[in-house]
Amino acid sequence: MSDVLSTAFFARSVHAVAPDLIGATLLVDGVGGPLVEVEAYDPTDPASHAFRGRTARNGAMFGPPGHAYVYRSYGVHWCLNLVCEEEGTAAAVLLRALEPVHGIERMRARRGLDEPRLLASGPGRLCQALGVTGADDGAPLDRPPFVLLARTNVPEIRVAPRIGITRAADLPWRYVLAGSRYVSRAVPRA
DNA sequence: CAGTGGATGCTCT
DNA sequence: GAGCATCCACTGT
């Protein structure tokens, strides 16, 4: 049986939490599966929404760890982050992809397509498949509708540069489950 | 397959 | 007014 991830799990460096999330299972109202791709955004990161200080949008990043930070991307999609480190420090992990395992029919209905590979492989797709919206911004991750279960074994993890950013685009802060077919983009060859 | 461009709305300069 | 932590449709090989 898997343990529910505690606040203590998130109250660590985002660079420790991010790789530890690969293989952990995320459920939102029972819909989800194991995470296969995440990215770290730390307090010194020019690419982070929190880099220039606290604003109306990024307030949840400055709140306590173990909560959600949800923002709208390109005016169209929602993106889900998990807040890490200590209250006031503003670090978070962006969830980029998971393997559809639980509630696949609900994911298909929300996404409007059948192909398992396209259900949750991308931060916007993941949120649409799991029904995550701005209403979830700031919500605690250890209470409904969220469930986060620790992985039961340590998977093989690949590291790569992050995706879709211009500043600090070379930092290797993207973590991917080795060999997963459900990542949003393949890891570049070493 | 690779590359391009539009949609769409909000945040911050 | 610029710039997005994106996705999809459409083009051309």
PDB file of C-alpha atoms (C1' of nucleotides) in Angstrom:
ATOM      1  CA  MET A   1       0.000   0.000   0.000  1.00  0.00           C
ATOM      2  CA  SER A   2       1.160   3.530  -0.731  1.00  0.00           C
ATOM      3  CA  ASP A   3       1.437   6.251   1.856  1.00  0.00           C
ATOM      4  CA  VAL A   4      -0.215   9.614   1.357  1.00  0.00           C
ATOM      5  CA  LEU A   5       2.449  12.271   0.762  1.00  0.00           C
ATOM      6  CA  SER A   6       2.681  14.496   3.843  1.00  0.00           C
ATOM      7  CA  THR A   7       3.325  18.202   4.197  1.00  0.00           C
ATOM      8  CA  ALA A   8       6.828  17.233   5.357  1.00  0.00           C
ATOM      9  CA  PHE A   9       7.421  15.645   1.952  1.00  0.00           C
ATOM     10  CA  PHE A  10       6.860  19.021   0.286  1.00  0.00           C
ATOM     11  CA  ALA A  11       8.676  21.048   2.957  1.00  0.00           C
ATOM     12  CA  ARG A  12      12.053  20.313   1.354  1.00  0.00           C
ATOM     13  CA  SER A  13      14.131  21.768  -1.454  1.00  0.00           C
ATOM     14  CA  VAL A  14      12.158  21.750  -4.693  1.00  0.00           C
ATOM     15  CA  HIS A  15      15.184  20.039  -6.259  1.00  0.00           C
ATOM     16  CA  ALA A  16      14.714  17.101  -3.902  1.00  0.00           C
ATOM     17  CA  VAL A  17      10.929  16.989  -4.159  1.00  0.00           C
ATOM     18  CA  ALA A  18      10.706  17.119  -7.973  1.00  0.00           C
ATOM     19  CA  PRO A  19      12.542  13.840  -8.721  1.00  0.00           C
ATOM     20  CA  ASP A  20      10.783  12.174  -5.772  1.00  0.00           C
ATOM     21  CA  LEU A  21       7.435  12.930  -7.428  1.00  0.00           C
ATOM     22  CA  ILE A  22       8.226  10.797 -10.473  1.00  0.00           C
ATOM     23  CA  GLY A  23       6.222   7.619  -9.995  1.00  0.00           C
ATOM     24  CA  ALA A  24       3.991   9.108  -7.282  1.00  0.00           C
ATOM     25  CA  THR A  25       0.281   8.777  -8.056  1.00  0.00           C
ATOM     26  CA  LEU A  26      -1.885  11.888  -8.375  1.00  0.00           C
ATOM     27  CA  LEU A  27      -5.663  11.520  -8.180  1.00  0.00           C
ATOM     28  CA  VAL A  28      -8.209  14.330  -8.457  1.00  0.00           C
ATOM     29  CA  ASP A  29     -11.648  13.070  -7.507  1.00  0.00           C
ATOM     30  CA  GLY A  30     -10.342   9.579  -8.234  1.00  0.00           C
ATOM     31  CA  VAL A  31      -9.020  10.416 -11.705  1.00  0.00           C
ATOM     32  CA  GLY A  32      -5.297  10.262 -12.475  1.00  0.00           C
ATOM     33  CA  GLY A  33      -2.227   8.033 -12.308  1.00  0.00           C
ATOM     34  CA  PRO A  34       1.538   8.035 -11.710  1.00  0.00           C
ATOM     35  CA  LEU A  35       3.436  11.203 -12.576  1.00  0.00           C
ATOM     36  CA  VAL A  36       5.929  10.717 -15.404  1.00  0.00           C
ATOM     37  CA  GLU A  37       7.150  14.289 -16.041  1.00  0.00           C
ATOM     38  CA  VAL A  38       7.661  17.317 -13.763  1.00  0.00           C
ATOM     39  CA  GLU A  39       9.721  20.522 -13.691  1.00  0.00           C
ATOM     40  CA  ALA A  40      11.267  22.397 -10.740  1.00  0.00           C
ATOM     41  CA  TYR A  41      11.011  26.191 -10.312  1.00  0.00           C
ATOM     42  CA  ASP A  42      13.147  27.458  -7.425  1.00  0.00           C
ATOM     43  CA  PRO A  43      13.230  30.848  -5.632  1.00  0.00           C
ATOM     44  CA  THR A  44      16.312  32.083  -7.557  1.00  0.00           C
ATOM     45  CA  ASP A  45      14.918  31.029 -10.944  1.00  0.00           C
ATOM     46  CA  PRO A  46      14.418  33.799 -13.552  1.00  0.00           C
ATOM     47  CA  ALA A  47      11.853  31.559 -15.277  1.00  0.00           C
ATOM     48  CA  SER A  48       9.708  31.265 -12.138  1.00  0.00           C
ATOM     49  CA  HIS A  49       6.473  33.205 -11.866  1.00  0.00           C
ATOM     50  CA  ALA A  50       7.604  34.219  -8.386  1.00  0.00           C
ATOM     51  CA  PHE A  51      11.027  35.558  -9.433  1.00  0.00           C
ATOM     52  CA  ARG A  52       9.905  39.199  -9.398  1.00  0.00           C
ATOM     53  CA  GLY A  53       8.095  38.910  -6.093  1.00  0.00           C
ATOM     54  CA  ARG A  54       4.613  38.231  -4.867  1.00  0.00           C
ATOM     55  CA  THR A  55       1.638  39.243  -7.018  1.00  0.00           C
ATOM     56  CA  ALA A  56      -2.058  38.459  -7.152  1.00  0.00           C
ATOM     57  CA  ARG A  57      -1.458  35.502  -9.457  1.00  0.00           C
ATOM     58  CA  ASN A  58       1.446  33.770  -7.730  1.00  0.00           C
ATOM     59  CA  GLY A  59       0.289  34.166  -4.108  1.00  0.00           C
ATOM     60  CA  ALA A  60      -0.097  30.421  -3.592  1.00  0.00           C
ATOM     61  CA  MET A  61       3.610  29.910  -4.366  1.00  0.00           C
ATOM     62  CA  PHE A  62       4.439  32.016  -1.296  1.00  0.00           C
ATOM     63  CA  GLY A  63       2.015  30.072   0.880  1.00  0.00           C
ATOM     64  CA  PRO A  64       2.658  26.876   2.853  1.00  0.00           C
ATOM     65  CA  PRO A  65       4.080  23.762   1.127  1.00  0.00           C
ATOM     66  CA  GLY A  66       1.778  20.925   0.181  1.00  0.00           C
ATOM     67  CA  HIS A  67      -0.721  23.169  -1.572  1.00  0.00           C
ATOM     68  CA  ALA A  68      -1.639  23.693  -5.231  1.00  0.00           C
ATOM     69  CA  TYR A  69      -0.625  26.641  -7.389  1.00  0.00           C
ATOM     70  CA  VAL A  70      -2.837  26.796 -10.488  1.00  0.00           C
ATOM     71  CA  TYR A  71      -2.511  29.446 -13.195  1.00  0.00           C
ATOM     72  CA  ARG A  72      -3.873  30.028 -16.679  1.00  0.00           C
ATOM     73  CA  SER A  73      -1.439  29.534 -19.522  1.00  0.00           C
ATOM     74  CA  TYR A  74      -1.664  31.381 -22.834  1.00  0.00           C
ATOM     75  CA  GLY A  75      -5.200  32.409 -21.967  1.00  0.00           C
ATOM     76  CA  VAL A  76      -6.449  28.915 -22.716  1.00  0.00           C
ATOM     77  CA  HIS A  77      -5.072  26.175 -20.466  1.00  0.00           C
ATOM     78  CA  TRP A  78      -4.686  25.583 -16.747  1.00  0.00           C
ATOM     79  CA  CYS A  79      -1.371  24.416 -15.279  1.00  0.00           C
ATOM     80  CA  LEU A  80      -0.952  22.700 -11.887  1.00  0.00           C
ATOM     81  CA  ASN A  81       2.037  23.152  -9.577  1.00  0.00           C
ATOM     82  CA  LEU A  82       2.768  21.679  -6.138  1.00  0.00           C
ATOM     83  CA  VAL A  83       4.182  24.241  -3.679  1.00  0.00           C
ATOM     84  CA  CYS A  84       7.429  23.201  -1.930  1.00  0.00           C
ATOM     85  CA  GLU A  85       9.940  24.396   0.674  1.00  0.00           C
ATOM     86  CA  GLU A  86       8.898  26.823   3.419  1.00  0.00           C
ATOM     87  CA  GLU A  87       6.101  29.356   3.578  1.00  0.00           C
ATOM     88  CA  GLY A  88       7.338  32.603   2.049  1.00  0.00           C
ATOM     89  CA  THR A  89      10.042  31.082  -0.153  1.00  0.00           C
ATOM     90  CA  ALA A  90       8.088  30.534  -3.387  1.00  0.00           C
ATOM     91  CA  ALA A  91       9.204  27.260  -4.955  1.00  0.00           C
ATOM     92  CA  ALA A  92       7.001  24.819  -6.840  1.00  0.00           C
ATOM     93  CA  VAL A  93       6.964  21.773  -9.120  1.00  0.00           C
ATOM     94  CA  LEU A  94       5.036  22.000 -12.401  1.00  0.00           C
ATOM     95  CA  LEU A  95       3.222  18.760 -13.241  1.00  0.00           C
ATOM     96  CA  ARG A  96       3.746  18.161 -16.964  1.00  0.00           C
ATOM     97  CA  ALA A  97       2.459  14.634 -17.566  1.00  0.00           C
ATOM     98  CA  LEU A  98       1.067  11.479 -15.966  1.00  0.00           C
ATOM     99  CA  GLU A  99       0.181   7.991 -17.108  1.00  0.00           C
ATOM    100  CA  PRO A 100      -3.617   7.606 -17.390  1.00  0.00           C
ATOM    101  CA  VAL A 101      -4.584   4.726 -15.087  1.00  0.00           C
ATOM    102  CA  HIS A 102      -7.616   5.691 -12.983  1.00  0.00           C
ATOM    103  CA  GLY A 103     -10.827   7.165 -14.422  1.00  0.00           C
ATOM    104  CA  ILE A 104      -9.719   6.889 -18.032  1.00  0.00           C
ATOM    105  CA  GLU A 105     -13.276   7.237 -19.332  1.00  0.00           C
ATOM    106  CA  ARG A 106     -13.692  10.550 -17.507  1.00  0.00           C
ATOM    107  CA  MET A 107     -10.401  11.726 -18.960  1.00  0.00           C
ATOM    108  CA  ARG A 108     -11.564  10.787 -22.451  1.00  0.00           C
ATOM    109  CA  ALA A 109     -14.839  12.632 -21.991  1.00  0.00           C
ATOM    110  CA  ARG A 110     -13.116  15.781 -20.710  1.00  0.00           C
ATOM    111  CA  ARG A 111     -10.403  15.710 -23.383  1.00  0.00           C
ATOM    112  CA  GLY A 112     -12.754  14.802 -26.227  1.00  0.00           C
ATOM    113  CA  LEU A 113     -10.476  12.077 -27.578  1.00  0.00           C
ATOM    114  CA  ASP A 114      -9.603   8.429 -26.962  1.00  0.00           C
ATOM    115  CA  GLU A 115      -5.852   8.075 -27.501  1.00  0.00           C
ATOM    116  CA  PRO A 116      -4.281   7.304 -24.088  1.00  0.00           C
ATOM    117  CA  ARG A 117      -1.025   9.001 -25.085  1.00  0.00           C
ATOM    118  CA  LEU A 118      -2.801  12.323 -25.576  1.00  0.00           C
ATOM    119  CA  LEU A 119      -4.943  12.334 -22.430  1.00  0.00           C
ATOM    120  CA  ALA A 120      -2.498  13.837 -19.916  1.00  0.00           C
ATOM    121  CA  SER A 121       0.844  14.340 -21.708  1.00  0.00           C
ATOM    122  CA  GLY A 122       1.354  18.072 -21.199  1.00  0.00           C
ATOM    123  CA  PRO A 123       0.550  20.473 -18.351  1.00  0.00           C
ATOM    124  CA  GLY A 124      -2.600  21.836 -20.017  1.00  0.00           C
ATOM    125  CA  ARG A 125      -3.787  18.390 -21.046  1.00  0.00           C
ATOM    126  CA  LEU A 126      -3.168  17.000 -17.548  1.00  0.00           C
ATOM    127  CA  CYS A 127      -5.344  19.681 -15.967  1.00  0.00           C
ATOM    128  CA  GLN A 128      -8.120  19.247 -18.510  1.00  0.00           C
ATOM    129  CA  ALA A 129      -8.111  15.454 -18.056  1.00  0.00           C
ATOM    130  CA  LEU A 130      -8.244  15.720 -14.244  1.00  0.00           C
ATOM    131  CA  GLY A 131     -10.671  18.633 -14.131  1.00  0.00           C
ATOM    132  CA  VAL A 132      -8.211  21.002 -12.416  1.00  0.00           C
ATOM    133  CA  THR A 133      -9.028  24.719 -12.774  1.00  0.00           C
ATOM    134  CA  GLY A 134      -8.261  28.050 -11.163  1.00  0.00           C
ATOM    135  CA  ALA A 135     -10.803  27.138  -8.497  1.00  0.00           C
ATOM    136  CA  ASP A 136      -8.164  24.722  -7.135  1.00  0.00           C
ATOM    137  CA  ASP A 137      -5.520  27.430  -6.704  1.00  0.00           C
ATOM    138  CA  GLY A 138      -4.224  27.343  -3.131  1.00  0.00           C
ATOM    139  CA  ALA A 139      -6.033  24.128  -2.225  1.00  0.00           C
ATOM    140  CA  PRO A 140      -4.327  21.678   0.171  1.00  0.00           C
ATOM    141  CA  LEU A 141      -3.069  18.504  -1.473  1.00  0.00           C
ATOM    142  CA  ASP A 142      -3.875  16.185   1.445  1.00  0.00           C
ATOM    143  CA  ARG A 143      -7.618  16.748   1.261  1.00  0.00           C
ATOM    144  CA  PRO A 144     -10.318  16.017  -1.343  1.00  0.00           C
ATOM    145  CA  PRO A 145     -10.465  16.220  -4.234  1.00  0.00           C
ATOM    146  CA  PHE A 146      -6.690  15.664  -4.171  1.00  0.00           C
ATOM    147  CA  VAL A 147      -4.905  12.430  -3.297  1.00  0.00           C
ATOM    148  CA  LEU A 148      -1.133  12.029  -3.646  1.00  0.00           C
ATOM    149  CA  LEU A 149       0.324   8.570  -3.044  1.00  0.00           C
ATOM    150  CA  ALA A 150       4.042   7.914  -2.589  1.00  0.00           C
ATOM    151  CA  ARG A 151       5.646   5.583  -5.088  1.00  0.00           C
ATOM    152  CA  THR A 152       6.361   2.042  -3.898  1.00  0.00           C
ATOM    153  CA  ASN A 153       9.690   1.656  -5.671  1.00  0.00           C
ATOM    154  CA  VAL A 154      12.342   4.030  -6.983  1.00  0.00           C
ATOM    155  CA  PRO A 155      12.026   4.294 -10.764  1.00  0.00           C
ATOM    156  CA  GLU A 156      14.739   5.133 -13.274  1.00  0.00           C
ATOM    157  CA  ILE A 157      14.646   8.905 -13.830  1.00  0.00           C
ATOM    158  CA  ARG A 158      16.021  11.038 -16.657  1.00  0.00           C
ATOM    159  CA  VAL A 159      16.949  14.717 -16.335  1.00  0.00           C
ATOM    160  CA  ALA A 160      16.609  17.295 -19.122  1.00  0.00           C
ATOM    161  CA  PRO A 161      16.172  21.030 -19.773  1.00  0.00           C
ATOM    162  CA  ARG A 162      12.720  22.473 -19.192  1.00  0.00           C
ATOM    163  CA  ILE A 163      10.182  23.144 -21.930  1.00  0.00           C
ATOM    164  CA  GLY A 164       8.460  26.249 -23.236  1.00  0.00           C
ATOM    165  CA  ILE A 165      10.516  28.870 -21.379  1.00  0.00           C
ATOM    166  CA  THR A 166      12.966  31.485 -22.623  1.00  0.00           C
ATOM    167  CA  ARG A 167      14.806  32.547 -19.459  1.00  0.00           C
ATOM    168  CA  ALA A 168      17.117  29.979 -17.835  1.00  0.00           C
ATOM    169  CA  ALA A 169      16.074  27.514 -20.519  1.00  0.00           C
ATOM    170  CA  ASP A 170      19.317  25.563 -20.178  1.00  0.00           C
ATOM    171  CA  LEU A 171      18.851  24.493 -16.562  1.00  0.00           C
ATOM    172  CA  PRO A 172      18.372  20.702 -16.290  1.00  0.00           C
ATOM    173  CA  TRP A 173      15.390  20.892 -13.943  1.00  0.00           C
ATOM    174  CA  ARG A 174      12.960  18.660 -15.864  1.00  0.00           C
ATOM    175  CA  TYR A 175      12.511  15.107 -14.541  1.00  0.00           C
ATOM    176  CA  VAL A 176      11.099  12.280 -16.642  1.00  0.00           C
ATOM    177  CA  LEU A 177      10.305   8.627 -15.999  1.00  0.00           C
ATOM    178  CA  ALA A 178      12.760   6.673 -18.159  1.00  0.00           C
ATOM    179  CA  GLY A 179      11.083   4.944 -21.087  1.00  0.00           C
ATOM    180  CA  SER A 180       7.584   6.308 -20.436  1.00  0.00           C
ATOM    181  CA  ARG A 181       5.380   6.686 -23.509  1.00  0.00           C
ATOM    182  CA  TYR A 182       3.302   9.345 -21.731  1.00  0.00           C
ATOM    183  CA  VAL A 183       5.809  12.210 -21.521  1.00  0.00           C
ATOM    184  CA  SER A 184       4.962  15.428 -23.362  1.00  0.00           C
ATOM    185  CA  ARG A 185       8.285  15.426 -25.205  1.00  0.00           C
ATOM    186  CA  ALA A 186      11.080  12.901 -25.453  1.00  0.00           C
ATOM    187  CA  VAL A 187      14.247  13.546 -23.505  1.00  0.00           C
ATOM    188  CA  PRO A 188      17.028  14.691 -25.859  1.00  0.00           C
ATOM    189  CA  ARG A 189      19.756  12.113 -26.368  1.00  0.00           C
ATOM    190  CA  ALA A 190      22.886  12.534 -24.317  1.00  0.00           C
TER     191      ALA A 190
ATOM    192  C1'  DC B   1       7.534  13.638 -39.185  1.00  0.00           C
ATOM    193  C1'  DA B   2       8.997  18.917 -38.843  1.00  0.00           C
ATOM    194  C1'  DG B   3       7.802  23.468 -38.802  1.00  0.00           C
ATOM    195  C1'  DT B   4       4.533  27.336 -38.465  1.00  0.00           C
ATOM    196  C1'  DG B   5       0.912  30.172 -36.841  1.00  0.00           C
ATOM    197  C1'  DG B   6      -3.582  31.197 -34.554  1.00  0.00           C
ATOM    198  C1'  DA B   7      -6.524  31.111 -30.453  1.00  0.00           C
ATOM    199  C1'  DT B   8      -7.313  33.426 -26.233  1.00  0.00           C
ATOM    200  C1'  DG B   9      -7.099  36.049 -21.679  1.00  0.00           C
ATOM    201  C1'  DC B  10      -4.621  37.534 -18.155  1.00  0.00           C
ATOM    202  C1'  DT B  11      -0.334  39.496 -15.847  1.00  0.00           C
ATOM    203  C1'  DC B  12       3.015  42.627 -15.506  1.00  0.00           C
ATOM    204  C1'  DT B  13       5.861  46.503 -17.732  1.00  0.00           C
TER     205       DT B  13
ATOM    206  C1'  DG C   1       1.297  46.820 -25.157  1.00  0.00           C
ATOM    207  C1'  DA C   2       4.257  42.819 -24.826  1.00  0.00           C
ATOM    208  C1'  DG C   3       4.771  38.376 -23.489  1.00  0.00           C
ATOM    209  C1'  DC C   4       3.661  34.213 -22.149  1.00  0.00           C
ATOM    210  C1'  DA C   5       5.810  27.332 -17.668  1.00  0.00           C
ATOM    211  C1'  DT C   6       0.284  25.550 -24.278  1.00  0.00           C
ATOM    212  C1'  DC C   7      -2.288  23.065 -27.596  1.00  0.00           C
ATOM    213  C1'  DC C   8      -4.090  22.114 -32.043  1.00  0.00           C
ATOM    214  C1'  DA C   9      -4.705  22.458 -36.979  1.00  0.00           C
ATOM    215  C1'  DC C  10      -2.545  22.804 -40.995  1.00  0.00           C
ATOM    216  C1'  DT C  11       1.217  22.908 -44.196  1.00  0.00           C
ATOM    217  C1'  DG C  12       5.091  20.649 -46.633  1.00  0.00           C
ATOM    218  C1'  DT C  13       8.311  16.881 -47.059  1.00  0.00           C
TER     219       DT C  13
END
